[in-house]
Every structure is written in structure tokens, then in C-alpha cells.
Amino acid sequence: MGFQLLISVLLISSFYSQYGESASDFLSVRDFLSDSDNTNANQSQAFQKAWKALCAGKSKSLVIQANEAYTLLPQVFQGPCVASNPHIQIDGKIEAPKQVKDWGSKDIENWLSFDKVSDLTITGSGLLDPHGESWWSSVKFESRPQALQFNRCNNLIYNGLTQRNSPKNHISISNCIQATLSNIHLIAPANSPNTDGIDISLSKKINIFSSTIQTGDDCIAIKGGSSDINVTRVDCGPGHGISIGSLGEGGATETVQNVYVQHCTFTGAANAARIKTWPGGGGYAKNIRYEDITLINTKLPIFIDQQYSDRSSKSAKGSAVKVSDVTFRYFRGTCAQPIAIKLDCDKIGCENIVLEHIKITSSSPGTSLSAYCHFADVISSFVNIDIKCRSANHHQAPSPSPELPSQYDQPHAQLPQPSAPHAQTRSFFSFLQFN
Ligand SMILES: *[C@@H]1O[C@H](CO)[C@@H](O)[C@H](O)[C@H]1NC(C)=O
Ligand SMILES: *[C@@H]1O[C@H](CO)[C@@H](O)[C@H](O)[C@H]1NC(C)=O
């Protein structure tokens, strides 16, 4: 008891000596805001000033404590920074004006954007809420802003935050090299339009793990120019799954490669694993692996769609985005619709599509499930759903076995775990440093 008390006193006094006394140890938005003028514009200005001070290296951290709340108009937090590891701790709440008309301008691509900032760490248990609900019905998709953009980033860490109700996608990672996103929670209603969780484009070495995404569109969409993307232990649903694409829209040449999705659960999602490419496009999606996937009432869990299009553009020009070397392994769980696997390829075909250890049953007892396969070169083994493919090579290993090895019957079975991500270590240490 006495010992505990001593420890508490020591902790509290070290808290005050390091946090309380010297203001320059960390920045606060409050330091840039006077009590008298506290409009949205003032809070935005104060936030910008705090960012500039952080970026200039005046302090290691900018801290928004749990009891702080700010309303921000759209902001670009511009780099490059003098500070070598700018750190923002958000334990409080940051929101946008509740009505579209109060955002100032409608012509904005992002609510909050970090541009050209290297080695940025944003951590905390706080909430970002741009009140997208006022945008969904009143502004068309192309004109709605993304909630949070990281553009031209390098070695980003984004950990712990919750984001709610984005006008469009919640997070955009574009033109980035090396980013780790973990322990984040993205939440929007199942029927909210185009509210993707995380969109990745023109980026490589992106690591997303231990997060929940419940939105109205793709939980994660991996778009053109992306490679070396790992998604681990993400719970998705409602939502449209973890998707590659869409690629090749309007005849574009786009590529995605080296995507590894593992230990993920899809609950009430439209799809789990989906690859979507437009007819008439060029480029490829290759070397993609979905592994150890748990399905709970997912509508169409495995879906390669090389015929993706909206009905307005029906100009199939004969070319297609090439899809090859795609593996689906250790899928188990339930499916809400009669077709569980749909491999809908163009005439150029999908090459080397491997399905192994798939055990999907219908969520309606007594209903049997089927697969649709068109022009896919499929290699399957231990798949409990018969796959017959039209006009493509189809190798089927010994007859499908309904039994999976028992270790994979449990959700998130003991497949090799990824080694501890170094990024977590870094954020841990930067927290220590900040203390
Ligand atoms: C608050 O906003 C008003 C009007 O936008 C501006 O004149 C004033 O300088 C601002 N105050 C601070 C502290 O930024
Ligand atoms: C993704 O996982 C693979 C296999 O575990 C690993 O070799 C690779 O470095 C990881 N990539 C990233 C960006 O974390």
C-alpha cells in the first residue's frame, strides 16, 4: 500500500514536472486561441498556427487532450517540416461544421489533409467527425470531400483514432511510401453512399492492422499504382469488403501488385475478397493473397469482376486489366446468397487463380451454394463448392474434400503470425519520449 502510494506520488510528480511546467514540451491549440474569440474560423486558425509551430520544430508534440473539442473548417497541414518526427496526439474530438453551407467552400477535396509530411505520427484515442451525413443526400459523389488525406507522405504512423461519418472515403493514402495504420475504427451507416474506409492509391509499403471498419462501401480499396500492401486482423462489415480496384476506368492503364490480406473477418459484408477491373482498361492486378478469412453472413465472399462497369459506359474496347496469381486460402464461414464464388473474367482470362481450403456454407440452413466461373484459369483443392469454369484451363486437385485440417476450423487459427510490426515499437517509443 505504502509502496503503491509512493509510486503514485512519483508518477504524478513526474507528470507535472514534464507535462505541466514547461509549456514548450508540447504544444496545445489552446496556446493559440484566446477565450474571447472562439469561432470555427478562430479554432481553425489556432490549429493551423499550432501545426506551423510543430512543423517548425518548436516542440516534439501537439497534444489535444481528452477534454478538448474543436470545430475545423477544411485544412491543409503542409510540409515539408523542419521537425524530424512531428507527433500529434489526439485524445479529444475534432469535428467539422454540421451543415454543408458552413464549410465555407463546396469545392474542396478533403476536410483535413497532410501534404508532404515525412515521419509524421498521429496517435490517440480521439474522434474525428466531419458530419458527412449532411453531404450524403445533398451533394453528388464527385463533389464530396474525403475526410482525412495523407498525400506524399513518407513513413507515416496513424494509430488509435476513431473516425465517423465521412462525406466520402474516411482515409486516403496517396503518393505515400511506408505507412502504418493500426487500431483505428471507421464507422458510418451501411447505407451511407461511397463511404469507403481506407483508399490507397499510388503508394507502396502500406501496413494496416488490428482495426475495425464498418461503412457503406469498400472497407479498404487498393487502387492503381499501389504495391506491397499488408492488411492483417481487420474486421470489416458492414461494407463491401477489402477490394483491389477498381482499375482501368475510362481506358486507364493501372497496376496493383503484392497485396497480402490475412486474419480478417467479414460480418454482414457485401463481399470479402474482391478484385474489380473495367473493360477497356490496361495494366494488371497480380500477386494477391487472401488468407485465413472468417465469413459471417457475407453476401458474395469471393469475387473477381473483370467486367466491372456502371451501366453508363458500355464501351468494351477489347482490352482488359490482366488479373493473375491470386490466391484465396483458408476461407471459412457463412454466405448469405446462393453464389459464394464468382470469377467473372474477360476473354483474356484470369490466370493462375488458386483456391485452397475453402469451406463456406449458406447462412440459410439447407441451401446449397454454387460458384460462377467464366474464363478463369483455376487451381483448386479442398474447396467445398464445386467450381466448373467455362473455356479456360481448369485443374482440380483430387476431389474436393469437405474436411479442413482441424486447426483451421477455429476463427483466426494459428497461421504464422506476422512478426511484431516495427512501427508499433516506434510509436511506443515516441510516446515515451513525449512523456
Ligand atoms: C478570430 O477571427 C476573427 C475573424 O475571423 C479575426 O479577426 C481574429 O483575429 C481571430 N482571432 C484570433 C486569435 O485568431
Ligand atoms: C508484408 O508481409 C510480408 C510477409 O509477412 C513481409 O515480408 C512484408 O515485409 C510486409 N510488408 C509490409 C509493407 O509490411
Short mmCIF file of C-alpha atoms and ligand atoms in Angstrom, two decimals:
data_model
loop_
_atom_site.label_atom_id
_atom_site.label_comp_id
_atom_site.label_asym_id
_atom_site.label_seq_id
_atom_site.Cartn_x
_atom_site.Cartn_y
_atom_site.Cartn_z
CA MET A 1 0.00 0.00 0.00
CA GLY A 2 2.66 2.48 1.09
CA PHE A 3 4.79 1.42 -1.84
CA GLN A 4 1.93 1.94 -4.25
CA LEU A 5 1.32 5.37 -2.82
CA LEU A 6 4.97 6.24 -3.24
CA ILE A 7 4.87 5.10 -6.85
CA SER A 8 1.74 7.18 -7.46
CA VAL A 9 3.34 10.26 -5.98
CA LEU A 10 6.42 9.71 -8.11
CA LEU A 11 4.32 9.24 -11.26
CA ILE A 12 2.18 12.28 -10.56
CA SER A 13 5.15 14.48 -9.79
CA SER A 14 6.97 13.35 -12.90
CA PHE A 15 3.77 14.02 -14.87
CA TYR A 16 3.70 17.58 -13.58
CA SER A 17 7.38 18.19 -13.97
CA GLN A 18 7.33 17.02 -17.59
CA TYR A 19 3.84 17.91 -18.74
CA GLY A 20 2.69 20.73 -16.57
CA GLU A 21 5.51 23.16 -16.03
CA SER A 22 7.26 23.72 -19.24
CA ALA A 23 4.79 24.58 -21.98
CA SER A 24 7.34 24.02 -24.71
CA ASP A 25 7.43 20.28 -24.03
CA PHE A 26 4.27 20.02 -26.03
CA LEU A 27 2.05 22.40 -27.93
CA SER A 28 -1.61 22.92 -27.30
CA VAL A 29 -4.14 24.52 -29.62
CA ARG A 30 -5.25 26.50 -26.55
CA ASP A 31 -1.96 28.38 -26.62
CA PHE A 32 -3.02 29.87 -29.95
CA LEU A 33 -6.61 30.62 -29.08
CA SER A 34 -7.90 33.40 -26.87
CA ASP A 35 -11.04 32.80 -24.84
CA SER A 36 -12.82 35.77 -26.31
CA ASP A 37 -12.86 34.82 -30.00
CA ASN A 38 -13.82 31.23 -30.38
CA THR A 39 -15.50 30.85 -33.76
CA ASN A 40 -14.90 27.92 -36.15
CA ALA A 41 -12.61 30.18 -38.14
CA ASN A 42 -10.66 31.05 -34.98
CA GLN A 43 -10.29 27.42 -33.98
CA SER A 44 -9.12 26.58 -37.48
CA GLN A 45 -6.62 29.42 -37.39
CA ALA A 46 -5.36 28.37 -33.98
CA PHE A 47 -4.95 24.79 -35.20
CA GLN A 48 -3.01 25.99 -38.25
CA LYS A 49 -0.71 28.06 -36.03
CA ALA A 50 -0.14 25.11 -33.72
CA TRP A 51 0.67 22.93 -36.76
CA LYS A 52 3.15 25.50 -38.09
CA ALA A 53 4.89 25.62 -34.72
CA LEU A 54 5.06 21.81 -34.57
CA CYS A 55 6.27 21.58 -38.16
CA ALA A 56 8.91 24.22 -37.48
CA GLY A 57 10.29 22.07 -34.68
CA LYS A 58 9.25 24.31 -31.80
CA SER A 59 8.13 21.22 -29.90
CA LYS A 60 8.06 17.47 -30.39
CA SER A 61 4.30 17.10 -29.98
CA LEU A 62 0.97 18.79 -30.44
CA VAL A 63 -1.50 17.45 -27.90
CA ILE A 64 -5.29 17.62 -28.00
CA GLN A 65 -6.35 16.31 -24.63
CA ALA A 66 -9.47 14.28 -23.97
CA ASN A 67 -11.43 17.27 -22.68
CA GLU A 68 -10.71 19.40 -25.75
CA ALA A 69 -13.04 19.72 -28.74
CA TYR A 70 -12.51 21.79 -31.88
CA THR A 71 -14.54 22.53 -34.97
CA LEU A 72 -12.32 22.83 -38.01
CA LEU A 73 -13.00 24.14 -41.48
CA PRO A 74 -11.14 22.30 -44.25
CA GLN A 75 -7.39 22.46 -43.58
CA VAL A 76 -4.21 21.52 -45.35
CA PHE A 77 -1.35 20.81 -42.97
CA GLN A 78 1.54 21.49 -45.26
CA GLY A 79 5.00 20.01 -45.16
CA PRO A 80 7.85 19.52 -45.56
CA CYS A 81 8.63 20.12 -41.91
CA VAL A 82 11.79 21.16 -40.13
CA ALA A 83 10.77 18.83 -37.29
CA SER A 84 12.14 15.37 -37.92
CA ASN A 85 9.33 13.39 -36.26
CA PRO A 86 6.27 15.59 -35.81
CA HIS A 87 3.84 13.96 -33.41
CA ILE A 88 0.18 14.80 -32.90
CA GLN A 89 -1.65 13.24 -30.00
CA ILE A 90 -5.43 13.45 -30.37
CA ASP A 91 -7.41 12.25 -27.37
CA GLY A 92 -10.17 14.83 -27.77
CA LYS A 93 -12.68 15.49 -30.51
CA ILE A 94 -12.27 17.30 -33.80
CA GLU A 95 -15.32 17.89 -35.91
CA ALA A 96 -16.41 19.83 -38.97
CA PRO A 97 -19.38 22.19 -39.09
CA LYS A 98 -22.59 20.19 -39.05
CA GLN A 99 -24.06 21.82 -42.16
CA VAL A 100 -22.50 21.78 -45.64
CA LYS A 101 -23.13 25.51 -46.03
CA ASP A 102 -20.93 26.27 -43.03
CA TRP A 103 -17.85 24.59 -44.54
CA GLY A 104 -17.01 27.83 -46.36
CA SER A 105 -16.46 26.37 -49.81
CA LYS A 106 -18.04 23.38 -51.51
CA ASP A 107 -15.10 22.91 -53.86
CA ILE A 108 -12.82 21.05 -51.55
CA GLU A 109 -11.30 17.63 -51.93
CA ASN A 110 -10.51 16.98 -48.29
CA TRP A 111 -11.60 18.04 -44.87
CA LEU A 112 -8.16 17.51 -43.30
CA SER A 113 -5.11 16.93 -45.46
CA PHE A 114 -1.47 16.34 -44.56
CA ASP A 115 0.69 17.04 -47.57
CA LYS A 116 4.38 16.20 -47.94
CA VAL A 117 4.98 15.50 -44.25
CA SER A 118 7.63 12.88 -43.52
CA ASP A 119 7.83 10.74 -40.40
CA LEU A 120 4.51 12.01 -39.10
CA THR A 121 2.95 10.18 -36.16
CA ILE A 122 -0.67 10.72 -35.20
CA THR A 123 -1.85 8.72 -32.21
CA GLY A 124 -4.56 8.89 -29.61
CA SER A 125 -7.98 7.68 -28.63
CA GLY A 126 -9.81 10.71 -30.01
CA LEU A 127 -12.57 11.16 -32.56
CA LEU A 128 -12.67 12.83 -35.97
CA ASP A 129 -16.23 13.57 -37.04
CA PRO A 130 -16.76 15.61 -40.22
CA HIS A 131 -20.56 15.17 -40.09
CA GLY A 132 -20.75 13.67 -43.57
CA GLU A 133 -24.43 12.95 -43.04
CA SER A 134 -25.23 16.46 -44.21
CA TRP A 135 -23.38 15.77 -47.50
CA TRP A 136 -24.71 12.32 -48.43
CA SER A 137 -28.10 13.37 -49.71
CA SER A 138 -27.34 16.92 -50.79
CA VAL A 139 -24.06 16.76 -52.75
CA LYS A 140 -23.15 14.34 -55.51
CA PHE A 141 -20.33 11.86 -55.06
CA GLU A 142 -17.66 13.64 -57.14
CA SER A 143 -18.10 16.85 -55.18
CA ARG A 144 -17.95 15.41 -51.70
CA PRO A 145 -14.67 15.71 -49.75
CA GLN A 146 -12.61 12.91 -48.28
CA ALA A 147 -12.34 13.16 -44.50
CA LEU A 148 -8.61 12.68 -43.98
CA GLN A 149 -5.94 12.63 -46.64
CA PHE A 150 -2.28 11.76 -46.37
CA ASN A 151 -0.66 12.85 -49.59
CA ARG A 152 3.03 12.45 -50.46
CA CYS A 153 3.76 11.00 -47.04
CA ASN A 154 6.76 9.04 -46.04
CA ASN A 155 6.91 6.81 -43.01
CA LEU A 156 3.52 7.69 -41.55
CA ILE A 157 2.12 6.21 -38.36
CA TYR A 158 -1.61 6.63 -37.71
CA ASN A 159 -2.78 4.80 -34.62
CA GLY A 160 -5.75 4.56 -32.30
CA LEU A 161 -8.27 7.09 -33.57
CA THR A 162 -11.95 6.71 -34.37
CA GLN A 163 -13.48 8.36 -37.40
CA ARG A 164 -17.17 8.71 -38.04
CA ASN A 165 -19.45 9.58 -40.96
CA SER A 166 -17.13 10.81 -43.69
CA PRO A 167 -18.77 12.68 -46.60
CA LYS A 168 -16.87 10.23 -48.91
CA ASN A 169 -13.99 7.89 -48.02
CA HIS A 170 -12.70 8.19 -44.45
CA ILE A 171 -8.98 7.98 -45.18
CA SER A 172 -7.00 8.49 -48.37
CA ILE A 173 -3.39 7.38 -48.65
CA SER A 174 -1.95 8.70 -51.89
CA ASN A 175 1.60 9.02 -53.24
CA CYS A 176 2.94 7.61 -49.98
CA ILE A 177 5.85 5.33 -49.18
CA GLN A 178 5.67 3.38 -45.95
CA ALA A 179 2.63 3.96 -43.78
CA THR A 180 1.31 2.02 -40.82
CA LEU A 181 -2.30 2.36 -39.74
CA SER A 182 -3.39 0.42 -36.69
CA ASN A 183 -6.05 0.25 -34.01
CA ILE A 184 -8.34 2.56 -35.89
CA HIS A 185 -12.12 2.46 -36.04
CA LEU A 186 -14.03 3.79 -39.01
CA ILE A 187 -17.79 3.94 -38.64
CA ALA A 188 -20.59 5.03 -40.96
CA PRO A 189 -24.05 3.58 -41.63
CA ALA A 190 -24.31 0.61 -44.01
CA ASN A 191 -26.46 2.67 -46.39
CA SER A 192 -24.24 5.78 -46.45
CA PRO A 193 -23.11 6.35 -50.06
CA ASN A 194 -19.44 5.76 -51.11
CA THR A 195 -18.15 5.93 -47.56
CA ASP A 196 -15.09 3.74 -48.15
CA GLY A 197 -12.92 3.14 -45.10
CA ILE A 198 -9.38 3.46 -46.45
CA ASP A 199 -8.48 4.19 -50.08
CA ILE A 200 -4.89 3.59 -51.14
CA SER A 201 -3.51 4.81 -54.44
CA LEU A 202 -0.05 5.41 -55.94
CA SER A 203 1.51 4.13 -52.72
CA LYS A 204 3.71 1.34 -51.51
CA LYS A 205 4.69 -0.43 -48.29
CA ILE A 206 1.41 0.17 -46.51
CA ASN A 207 0.59 -1.83 -43.41
CA ILE A 208 -2.90 -1.85 -41.91
CA PHE A 209 -3.66 -3.97 -38.87
CA SER A 210 -5.88 -4.55 -35.84
CA SER A 211 -8.69 -2.24 -36.91
CA THR A 212 -12.45 -2.24 -37.39
CA ILE A 213 -14.15 -0.77 -40.41
CA GLN A 214 -17.95 -0.57 -40.62
CA THR A 215 -19.00 1.62 -43.53
CA GLY A 216 -21.26 1.90 -46.58
CA ASP A 217 -18.72 0.93 -49.26
CA ASP A 218 -15.32 -0.77 -49.52
CA CYS A 219 -13.69 -1.26 -46.13
CA ILE A 220 -10.36 -0.91 -47.89
CA ALA A 221 -9.89 -0.15 -51.60
CA ILE A 222 -6.43 -0.66 -53.08
CA LYS A 223 -6.29 1.38 -56.25
CA GLY A 224 -3.91 1.97 -59.16
CA GLY A 225 -0.18 2.38 -58.61
CA SER A 226 -0.13 0.51 -55.31
CA SER A 227 2.15 -2.31 -54.22
CA ASP A 228 3.34 -4.11 -51.11
CA ILE A 229 0.18 -3.69 -49.10
CA ASN A 230 -0.47 -5.83 -45.98
CA VAL A 231 -3.82 -5.93 -44.25
CA THR A 232 -3.88 -8.01 -41.06
CA ARG A 233 -6.57 -8.60 -38.44
CA VAL A 234 -9.11 -6.15 -39.80
CA ASP A 235 -12.79 -6.66 -39.00
CA CYS A 236 -14.86 -5.45 -41.94
CA GLY A 237 -18.62 -5.11 -42.16
CA PRO A 238 -20.99 -3.74 -42.95
CA GLY A 239 -19.13 -2.73 -46.09
CA HIS A 240 -18.09 -4.02 -49.49
CA GLY A 241 -15.01 -5.93 -48.44
CA ILE A 242 -11.30 -5.46 -48.97
CA SER A 243 -11.07 -4.65 -52.64
CA ILE A 244 -8.46 -4.28 -55.32
CA GLY A 245 -9.54 -1.53 -57.69
CA SER A 246 -11.45 -0.51 -59.42
CA LEU A 247 -8.70 -0.46 -62.05
CA GLY A 248 -8.76 0.65 -65.68
CA GLU A 249 -11.66 3.08 -65.61
CA GLY A 250 -12.02 5.06 -68.84
CA GLY A 251 -9.31 3.01 -70.56
CA ALA A 252 -6.65 3.82 -67.94
CA THR A 253 -3.57 1.64 -67.50
CA GLU A 254 -3.22 0.84 -63.80
CA THR A 255 -1.35 -1.72 -61.75
CA VAL A 256 -1.61 -3.26 -58.30
CA GLN A 257 0.71 -5.96 -57.01
CA ASN A 258 1.85 -7.73 -53.86
CA VAL A 259 -1.22 -7.47 -51.67
CA TYR A 260 -1.48 -9.74 -48.65
CA VAL A 261 -4.72 -9.80 -46.66
CA GLN A 262 -4.74 -12.15 -43.68
CA HIS A 263 -6.58 -12.99 -40.45
CA CYS A 264 -9.57 -10.82 -41.37
CA THR A 265 -13.26 -11.21 -40.54
CA PHE A 266 -16.16 -10.05 -42.69
CA THR A 267 -19.51 -9.63 -40.94
CA GLY A 268 -22.62 -8.84 -42.97
CA ALA A 269 -20.42 -7.50 -45.76
CA ALA A 270 -21.35 -7.48 -49.45
CA ASN A 271 -18.01 -9.10 -50.34
CA ALA A 272 -14.87 -10.21 -48.58
CA ALA A 273 -12.21 -10.55 -51.28
CA ARG A 274 -12.96 -8.56 -54.40
CA ILE A 275 -10.97 -7.55 -57.47
CA LYS A 276 -12.72 -5.19 -59.85
CA THR A 277 -11.44 -4.03 -63.23
CA TRP A 278 -13.11 -2.10 -66.03
CA PRO A 279 -13.48 -3.44 -69.56
CA GLY A 280 -11.26 -1.46 -71.93
CA GLY A 281 -8.55 -0.78 -69.34
CA GLY A 282 -4.88 -1.82 -69.31
CA GLY A 283 -2.30 -2.87 -66.70
CA TYR A 284 -2.63 -5.64 -64.17
CA ALA A 285 -3.58 -6.86 -60.70
CA LYS A 286 -1.19 -9.60 -59.69
CA ASN A 287 0.33 -11.45 -56.78
CA ILE A 288 -2.60 -11.03 -54.45
CA ARG A 289 -3.31 -13.30 -51.49
CA TYR A 290 -6.28 -13.50 -49.14
CA GLU A 291 -5.62 -15.94 -46.31
CA ASP A 292 -7.31 -17.03 -43.07
CA ILE A 293 -10.60 -15.28 -43.69
CA THR A 294 -13.66 -15.67 -41.48
CA LEU A 295 -17.05 -15.01 -43.06
CA ILE A 296 -20.22 -14.23 -41.14
CA ASN A 297 -23.23 -13.87 -43.40
CA THR A 298 -21.23 -12.34 -46.26
CA LYS A 299 -23.23 -11.98 -49.49
CA LEU A 300 -20.64 -12.87 -52.14
CA PRO A 301 -17.36 -13.61 -50.37
CA ILE A 302 -15.01 -14.24 -53.31
CA PHE A 303 -15.46 -12.06 -56.35
CA ILE A 304 -13.19 -11.35 -59.30
CA ASP A 305 -15.01 -8.95 -61.58
CA GLN A 306 -13.14 -8.21 -64.81
CA GLN A 307 -16.35 -6.76 -66.24
CA TYR A 308 -16.81 -4.02 -63.64
CA SER A 309 -18.66 -1.02 -65.00
CA ASP A 310 -21.50 1.27 -64.35
CA ARG A 311 -24.17 0.87 -67.00
CA SER A 312 -23.47 4.28 -68.49
CA SER A 313 -20.11 3.28 -70.02
CA LYS A 314 -20.58 0.12 -72.00
CA SER A 315 -17.64 0.56 -74.39
CA ALA A 316 -15.76 -2.70 -74.02
CA LYS A 317 -12.83 -1.99 -76.32
CA GLY A 318 -11.45 -5.49 -76.29
CA SER A 319 -8.66 -4.91 -73.80
CA ALA A 320 -8.80 -5.67 -70.09
CA VAL A 321 -6.75 -5.27 -66.95
CA LYS A 322 -4.86 -8.55 -66.54
CA VAL A 323 -5.62 -10.47 -63.36
CA SER A 324 -3.14 -13.18 -62.34
CA ASP A 325 -1.56 -15.03 -59.44
CA VAL A 326 -4.41 -14.59 -56.99
CA THR A 327 -4.72 -16.97 -54.04
CA PHE A 328 -7.69 -17.47 -51.73
CA ARG A 329 -6.74 -19.80 -48.85
CA TYR A 330 -8.40 -20.86 -45.63
CA PHE A 331 -11.78 -19.23 -46.01
CA ARG A 332 -14.46 -20.44 -43.63
CA GLY A 333 -17.90 -19.32 -42.56
CA THR A 334 -21.28 -18.43 -43.91
CA CYS A 335 -22.60 -16.84 -47.05
CA ALA A 336 -25.96 -15.03 -47.36
CA GLN A 337 -26.59 -15.58 -51.07
CA PRO A 338 -26.63 -18.70 -53.30
CA ILE A 339 -23.40 -17.86 -55.20
CA ALA A 340 -20.38 -17.86 -52.92
CA ILE A 341 -17.61 -17.61 -55.50
CA LYS A 342 -17.81 -15.56 -58.67
CA LEU A 343 -14.87 -15.45 -61.06
CA ASP A 344 -16.19 -13.32 -63.90
CA CYS A 345 -13.29 -12.78 -66.26
CA ASP A 346 -12.92 -11.21 -69.65
CA LYS A 347 -11.94 -13.30 -72.69
CA ILE A 348 -8.25 -12.59 -71.99
CA GLY A 349 -8.81 -14.67 -68.88
CA CYS A 350 -7.69 -14.58 -65.29
CA GLU A 351 -4.50 -16.58 -64.83
CA ASN A 352 -3.39 -18.78 -62.00
CA ILE A 353 -6.33 -18.29 -59.65
CA VAL A 354 -5.72 -20.60 -56.69
CA LEU A 355 -8.44 -21.63 -54.23
CA GLU A 356 -7.42 -23.87 -51.32
CA HIS A 357 -9.10 -24.93 -48.13
CA ILE A 358 -12.34 -23.11 -48.68
CA LYS A 359 -15.28 -24.15 -46.53
CA ILE A 360 -18.22 -21.82 -47.00
CA THR A 361 -21.77 -22.78 -46.10
CA SER A 362 -25.05 -20.96 -46.54
CA SER A 363 -26.43 -18.94 -43.67
CA SER A 364 -29.87 -20.35 -44.62
CA PRO A 365 -29.91 -23.94 -43.44
CA GLY A 366 -30.49 -26.47 -46.21
CA THR A 367 -29.42 -24.11 -49.03
CA SER A 368 -26.55 -25.29 -51.18
CA LEU A 369 -24.03 -22.86 -52.59
CA SER A 370 -22.57 -22.63 -56.05
CA ALA A 371 -19.73 -20.97 -57.92
CA TYR A 372 -19.86 -18.96 -61.13
CA CYS A 373 -16.72 -19.12 -63.24
CA HIS A 374 -16.06 -17.61 -66.62
CA PHE A 375 -12.65 -17.60 -68.40
CA ALA A 376 -10.61 -18.15 -65.24
CA ASP A 377 -7.66 -20.50 -65.00
CA VAL A 378 -8.45 -22.06 -61.64
CA ILE A 379 -6.39 -24.40 -59.50
CA SER A 380 -8.44 -25.60 -56.56
CA SER A 381 -8.03 -28.05 -53.73
CA PHE A 382 -10.06 -28.71 -50.62
CA VAL A 383 -12.84 -26.43 -51.78
CA ASN A 384 -16.29 -27.48 -50.61
CA ILE A 385 -18.05 -25.76 -53.54
CA ASP A 386 -17.78 -27.26 -56.99
CA ILE A 387 -16.11 -24.87 -59.46
CA LYS A 388 -16.71 -25.53 -63.15
CA CYS A 389 -15.15 -22.96 -65.39
CA ARG A 390 -16.19 -22.08 -68.90
CA SER A 391 -13.47 -22.05 -71.56
CA ALA A 392 -10.34 -21.82 -69.55
CA ASN A 393 -7.90 -24.34 -68.25
CA HIS A 394 -9.18 -25.79 -65.07
CA HIS A 395 -7.09 -28.06 -62.93
CA GLN A 396 -8.84 -29.53 -59.99
CA ALA A 397 -6.77 -31.40 -57.47
CA PRO A 398 -8.18 -34.68 -56.05
CA SER A 399 -11.89 -34.49 -55.39
CA PRO A 400 -12.93 -31.66 -53.11
CA SER A 401 -12.73 -32.60 -49.52
CA PRO A 402 -15.24 -31.22 -47.06
CA GLU A 403 -12.78 -31.60 -44.22
CA LEU A 404 -10.32 -28.88 -43.45
CA PRO A 405 -7.41 -29.58 -41.20
CA SER A 406 -8.83 -29.09 -37.73
CA GLN A 407 -6.51 -26.25 -36.77
CA TYR A 408 -8.25 -24.08 -39.34
CA ASP A 409 -11.75 -24.71 -38.04
CA GLN A 410 -11.32 -22.01 -35.44
CA PRO A 411 -11.63 -18.38 -36.42
CA HIS A 412 -8.17 -16.88 -36.78
CA ALA A 413 -6.43 -20.17 -36.49
CA GLN A 414 -2.74 -20.36 -35.78
CA LEU A 415 -1.37 -19.45 -39.12
CA PRO A 416 2.08 -17.99 -38.87
CA GLN A 417 1.64 -14.60 -37.20
CA PRO A 418 3.40 -11.64 -38.70
CA SER A 419 6.36 -10.58 -36.64
CA ALA A 420 5.71 -7.60 -34.38
CA PRO A 421 5.43 -4.62 -36.68
CA HIS A 422 8.31 -2.26 -36.05
CA ALA A 423 6.00 0.70 -36.38
CA GLN A 424 4.23 -0.18 -33.19
CA THR A 425 7.54 -0.11 -31.43
CA ARG A 426 8.29 3.28 -32.83
CA SER A 427 5.01 4.81 -31.76
CA PHE A 428 5.51 3.30 -28.35
CA PHE A 429 8.90 4.90 -28.02
CA SER A 430 7.74 8.21 -29.34
CA PHE A 431 5.06 8.14 -26.68
CA LEU A 432 7.70 7.52 -24.04
CA GLN A 433 9.76 10.32 -25.38
CA PHE A 434 6.77 12.60 -25.36
CA ASN A 435 6.12 11.73 -21.73
C1 LIG B 1 -10.75 35.34 -34.79
O1 LIG B 1 -11.42 35.53 -36.01
C2 LIG B 1 -11.63 36.88 -36.38
C3 LIG B 1 -12.45 36.89 -37.64
O2 LIG B 1 -12.18 35.79 -38.46
C4 LIG B 1 -10.27 37.55 -36.54
O3 LIG B 1 -10.45 38.91 -36.84
C5 LIG B 1 -9.48 37.39 -35.26
O4 LIG B 1 -8.19 37.93 -35.45
C6 LIG B 1 -9.37 35.96 -34.88
N1 LIG B 1 -8.64 35.81 -33.63
C7 LIG B 1 -7.58 35.01 -33.49
C8 LIG B 1 -6.99 34.95 -32.11
O5 LIG B 1 -7.10 34.36 -34.39
C1 LIG B 2 4.01 -7.76 -45.61
O1 LIG B 2 4.11 -9.08 -45.12
C2 LIG B 2 5.18 -9.80 -45.68
C3 LIG B 2 5.09 -11.24 -45.18
O2 LIG B 2 4.84 -11.30 -43.80
C4 LIG B 2 6.51 -9.13 -45.29
O3 LIG B 2 7.58 -9.82 -45.87
C5 LIG B 2 6.48 -7.69 -45.82
O4 LIG B 2 7.64 -7.01 -45.40
C6 LIG B 2 5.25 -6.96 -45.31
N1 LIG B 2 5.16 -5.65 -45.94
C7 LIG B 2 4.86 -4.53 -45.28
C8 LIG B 2 4.71 -3.30 -46.08
O5 LIG B 2 4.71 -4.51 -44.06
#
